[in-house]
Short mmCIF file of C-alpha atoms in Angstrom, two decimals:
data_model
loop_
_atom_site.label_atom_id
_atom_site.label_comp_id
_atom_site.label_asym_id
_atom_site.label_seq_id
_atom_site.Cartn_x
_atom_site.Cartn_y
_atom_site.Cartn_z
CA UNK A 1 53.74 149.74 150.89
CA UNK A 2 52.60 153.04 149.03
CA UNK A 3 51.02 153.07 145.71
CA UNK A 4 53.89 154.41 144.28
CA UNK A 5 55.71 151.01 144.22
CA UNK A 6 52.05 149.34 143.38
CA UNK A 7 51.81 151.60 139.97
CA UNK A 8 55.30 151.14 139.19
CA UNK A 9 55.52 147.19 139.35
CA UNK A 10 51.93 147.58 137.40
CA UNK A 11 54.36 149.67 134.74
CA UNK A 12 57.19 147.34 134.58
CA UNK A 13 54.79 145.01 133.55
CA UNK A 14 53.08 146.67 130.90
CA UNK A 15 50.06 146.82 132.47
CA UNK A 16 48.62 150.69 131.93
CA UNK A 17 47.41 151.94 129.13
CA UNK A 18 46.30 155.52 127.79
CA UNK A 19 46.37 158.02 130.39
CA UNK A 20 47.77 156.47 132.84
CA UNK A 21 50.63 154.72 130.88
CA UNK A 22 52.01 158.67 129.55
CA UNK A 23 51.82 159.75 132.92
CA UNK A 24 54.26 156.45 134.49
CA UNK A 25 55.81 156.93 131.21
CA UNK A 26 56.78 161.28 132.03
CA UNK A 27 57.61 159.85 136.13
CA UNK A 28 59.72 157.43 135.01
CA UNK A 29 62.07 160.32 133.07
CA UNK A 30 61.86 163.01 135.95
CA UNK A 31 61.29 160.43 139.19
CA UNK A 32 64.32 158.56 140.31
CA UNK A 33 63.19 156.60 142.80
CA UNK A 34 60.15 155.76 140.77
CA UNK A 35 62.85 155.16 137.40
CA UNK A 36 64.76 152.77 139.58
CA UNK A 37 61.18 151.02 141.72
CA UNK A 38 60.31 150.59 137.76
CA UNK A 39 63.98 148.59 136.61
CA UNK A 40 64.18 146.54 139.83
CA UNK A 41 60.13 145.70 139.54
CA UNK A 42 61.75 144.95 135.71
CA UNK A 43 64.18 142.60 137.13
CA UNK A 44 62.14 141.08 139.46
CA UNK A 45 58.57 140.78 138.14
CA UNK A 46 58.69 140.68 134.01
CA UNK A 47 60.45 137.07 134.09
CA UNK A 48 57.64 135.19 135.79
CA UNK A 49 55.20 135.62 132.97
CA UNK A 50 57.31 133.49 130.70
CA UNK A 51 58.47 131.60 133.81
CA UNK A 52 54.67 129.97 134.71
CA UNK A 53 51.57 129.32 132.44
CA UNK A 54 48.91 131.97 132.87
CA UNK A 55 45.85 130.63 134.35
CA UNK A 56 42.68 133.30 134.32
CA UNK A 57 40.69 132.87 137.39
CA UNK A 58 36.45 132.39 136.86
CA UNK A 59 34.38 135.25 136.49
CA UNK A 60 33.04 134.95 139.19
CA UNK A 61 36.21 134.64 141.69
CA UNK A 62 36.36 138.67 140.02
CA UNK A 63 33.22 139.26 140.72
CA UNK A 64 33.93 138.18 144.41
CA UNK A 65 37.03 140.84 144.92
CA UNK A 66 35.49 143.68 142.86
CA UNK A 67 32.02 143.17 145.51
CA UNK A 68 34.29 142.84 148.75
CA UNK A 69 36.15 146.33 147.26
CA UNK A 70 33.28 147.64 146.67
CA UNK A 71 31.59 147.29 150.86
CA UNK A 72 34.78 148.98 151.85
CA UNK A 73 34.08 153.02 151.84
CA UNK A 74 35.26 153.64 148.75
CA UNK A 75 38.44 155.23 149.91
CA UNK A 76 41.08 156.50 147.92
CA UNK A 77 43.18 153.35 148.67
CA UNK A 78 40.60 151.11 147.51
CA UNK A 79 39.62 153.32 144.44
CA UNK A 80 43.24 152.65 143.96
CA UNK A 81 42.58 149.15 143.79
CA UNK A 82 39.65 149.12 142.01
CA UNK A 83 41.41 150.55 138.89
CA UNK A 84 44.38 147.83 139.44
CA UNK A 85 41.68 145.48 139.37
CA UNK A 86 40.76 146.26 135.94
CA UNK A 87 43.63 146.28 134.79
CA UNK A 88 44.96 142.49 135.92
CA UNK A 89 41.27 140.95 134.89
CA UNK A 90 42.86 141.70 131.07
CA UNK A 91 46.45 140.98 131.72
CA UNK A 92 46.36 137.41 130.31
CA UNK A 93 50.13 136.85 130.42
CA UNK A 94 50.59 137.80 133.68
CA UNK A 95 51.80 134.70 135.58
CA UNK A 96 49.98 133.18 138.35
CA UNK A 97 53.97 133.90 140.79
CA UNK A 98 53.40 137.37 139.34
CA UNK A 99 49.77 137.77 140.65
CA UNK A 100 50.43 136.68 143.94
CA UNK A 101 53.73 138.80 144.15
CA UNK A 102 51.39 141.84 143.17
CA UNK A 103 48.76 140.85 145.83
CA UNK A 104 51.07 140.38 148.38
CA UNK A 105 52.10 144.14 147.62
CA UNK A 106 48.24 144.71 147.40
CA UNK A 107 47.72 143.61 151.28
CA UNK A 108 48.93 146.42 153.30
CA UNK A 109 46.66 148.49 151.39
CA UNK A 110 43.37 146.11 151.69
CA UNK A 111 44.35 146.25 155.29
CA UNK A 112 43.69 150.01 155.23
CA UNK A 113 47.21 150.57 156.68
CA UNK A 114 50.88 152.15 155.10
CA UNK A 115 52.39 149.93 156.92
CA UNK A 116 53.62 146.16 156.11
CA UNK A 117 51.35 143.39 157.06
CA UNK A 118 52.48 142.10 160.30
CA UNK A 119 55.37 139.40 160.60
CA UNK A 120 55.80 140.29 156.52
CA UNK A 121 58.68 142.96 155.51
CA UNK A 122 58.93 145.19 152.34
CA UNK A 123 60.07 142.50 149.50
CA UNK A 124 62.25 140.31 148.60
CA UNK A 125 66.43 141.16 149.34
CA UNK A 126 67.52 141.72 145.26
CA UNK A 127 70.78 138.86 145.98
CA UNK A 128 68.03 136.45 146.30
CA UNK A 129 65.92 134.57 143.88
CA UNK A 130 62.08 134.31 144.05
CA UNK A 131 61.21 130.23 143.98
CA UNK A 132 57.75 129.56 142.49
CA UNK A 133 56.06 126.22 142.08
CA UNK A 134 52.57 125.57 140.13
CA UNK A 135 50.92 122.18 141.78
CA UNK A 136 47.71 120.65 139.75
CA UNK A 137 45.87 118.52 141.97
CA UNK A 138 45.22 115.05 140.16
CA UNK A 139 41.61 114.37 139.36
CA UNK A 140 40.48 117.65 139.72
CA UNK A 141 41.30 121.24 137.25
CA UNK A 142 42.03 122.58 140.56
CA UNK A 143 46.09 123.59 141.22
CA UNK A 144 48.28 125.21 144.13
CA UNK A 145 50.25 128.55 142.96
CA UNK A 146 53.95 129.06 145.66
CA UNK A 147 56.24 132.14 145.22
CA UNK A 148 58.37 131.87 148.07
CA UNK A 149 59.74 135.58 148.91
CA UNK A 150 63.46 134.73 150.42
CA UNK A 151 64.00 138.32 151.86
CA UNK A 152 60.67 137.69 153.89
CA UNK A 153 61.20 133.79 154.92
CA UNK A 154 57.42 133.84 153.07
CA UNK A 155 55.33 131.47 151.51
CA UNK A 156 53.13 133.28 149.46
CA UNK A 157 50.19 129.74 148.83
CA UNK A 158 47.22 130.79 146.21
CA UNK A 159 44.36 127.92 146.77
CA UNK A 160 41.95 130.65 144.32
CA UNK A 161 39.07 128.23 143.05
CA UNK A 162 39.45 125.98 146.35
CA UNK A 163 36.24 125.17 148.63
CA UNK A 164 35.86 123.95 152.10
CA UNK A 165 34.35 120.22 152.50
CA UNK A 166 34.26 120.52 156.12
CA UNK A 167 35.44 116.89 156.26
CA UNK A 168 38.98 117.40 155.70
CA UNK A 169 42.53 120.62 155.13
CA UNK A 170 44.86 120.05 153.29
CA UNK A 171 49.06 120.44 154.91
CA UNK A 172 51.67 120.86 152.39
CA UNK A 173 54.55 119.45 153.63
CA UNK A 174 58.35 120.66 152.41
CA UNK A 175 60.57 117.23 151.26
CA UNK A 176 64.00 117.81 152.90
CA UNK A 177 67.18 115.83 151.26
CA UNK A 178 67.56 113.67 154.90
CA UNK A 179 65.01 113.38 157.64
CA UNK A 180 60.91 113.96 158.14
CA UNK A 181 59.04 115.78 156.07
CA UNK A 182 57.95 119.70 157.85
CA UNK A 183 55.03 120.52 158.16
CA UNK A 184 54.62 124.49 155.94
CA UNK A 185 50.78 125.02 157.49
CA UNK A 186 46.73 124.48 156.47
CA UNK A 187 45.37 125.42 153.09
CA UNK A 188 43.14 128.57 153.25
CA UNK A 189 40.54 127.65 150.85
CA UNK A 190 39.59 130.40 148.02
CA UNK A 191 42.22 132.62 149.55
CA UNK A 192 45.93 133.98 149.11
CA UNK A 193 47.67 133.73 152.14
CA UNK A 194 51.36 134.11 153.47
CA UNK A 195 52.97 131.47 155.10
CA UNK A 196 55.76 131.99 157.79
CA UNK A 197 59.05 129.58 156.31
CA UNK A 198 61.32 127.93 159.67
CA UNK A 199 65.10 129.80 159.20
CA UNK A 200 65.96 125.31 158.68
CA UNK A 201 63.66 125.06 155.83
CA UNK A 202 64.85 128.46 154.36
CA UNK A 203 68.12 127.68 154.29
CA UNK A 204 67.13 124.60 152.85
CA UNK A 205 65.06 125.69 149.91
CA UNK A 206 66.22 125.70 146.44
CA UNK A 207 65.30 125.22 142.62
CA UNK A 208 63.94 122.07 142.36
CA UNK A 209 62.99 121.57 146.29
CA UNK A 210 60.11 119.37 146.38
CA UNK A 211 56.31 120.30 148.52
CA UNK A 212 53.54 117.72 148.82
CA UNK A 213 50.23 117.88 149.83
CA UNK A 214 48.20 115.39 151.79
CA UNK A 215 45.09 115.11 152.78
CA UNK A 216 44.37 115.65 156.74
CA UNK A 217 41.19 115.78 159.19
CA UNK A 218 39.82 119.05 159.89
CA UNK A 219 43.10 120.93 162.02
CA UNK A 220 45.25 118.97 160.39
CA UNK A 221 47.70 116.11 161.18
CA UNK A 222 46.86 115.08 164.69
CA UNK A 223 49.80 115.20 166.87
CA UNK A 224 51.64 111.43 167.17
CA UNK A 225 49.73 110.34 163.74
CA UNK A 226 51.26 109.57 160.28
CA UNK A 227 50.71 112.05 157.85
CA UNK A 228 47.58 111.70 155.61
CA UNK A 229 47.76 110.21 151.68
CA UNK A 230 49.67 112.22 149.38
CA UNK A 231 47.12 114.77 146.94
CA UNK A 232 49.64 116.50 145.27
CA UNK A 233 53.44 117.22 144.96
CA UNK A 234 55.55 120.26 142.76
CA UNK A 235 59.62 121.41 142.65
CA UNK A 236 60.53 124.95 143.14
CA UNK A 237 61.51 126.45 139.95
CA UNK A 238 63.50 129.37 140.24
CA UNK A 239 63.30 133.42 138.90
#
């Protein structure tokens, strides 16, 4: 995923200002490919800002992100991401789902490659809706953010703000209309992680599909044991 596509996404969401905004407008008028990218991201990302209530990470989260970027040697890609970090910080209207997708776009650059991350394609197809869900964890101020990208069969799970307790893991489950729960993997505290979605689950996911979160021993539900207690649940909304 190139920096040009990230720039188009930021422009589509209104995150540019000053000289960068003027340059993007001029490029939109003169570069058909860039203009097409802007229209594509407006269609995909802009509705997310209205669909999910915005949540701003704590100040220390931004500090950790910036420190990690600074430790990567100051390459052109990292410098560009640092500029993006400034824009994301003040973009209070940006939804959690949109932020997850922007992080997804930036991931190959953070890995130091212009190729997509292993197992992740170029983006959702135009004729399949993105699904998003917000999962509050009862009794805490924490929540998980889920964004399903159907063109990739990938579920982006954002657990920024969560910390590991060294005793338990939390496992994500898809609740089908019939049959047993299907595990979608273990939550990685403090990170945004792309989880692979099995084909059978991908075919069944739709607006209103339910996810639940269970508390399990470290490593997830032991084979042959029942799933642990449900600590949170959520339903997908079509974007």
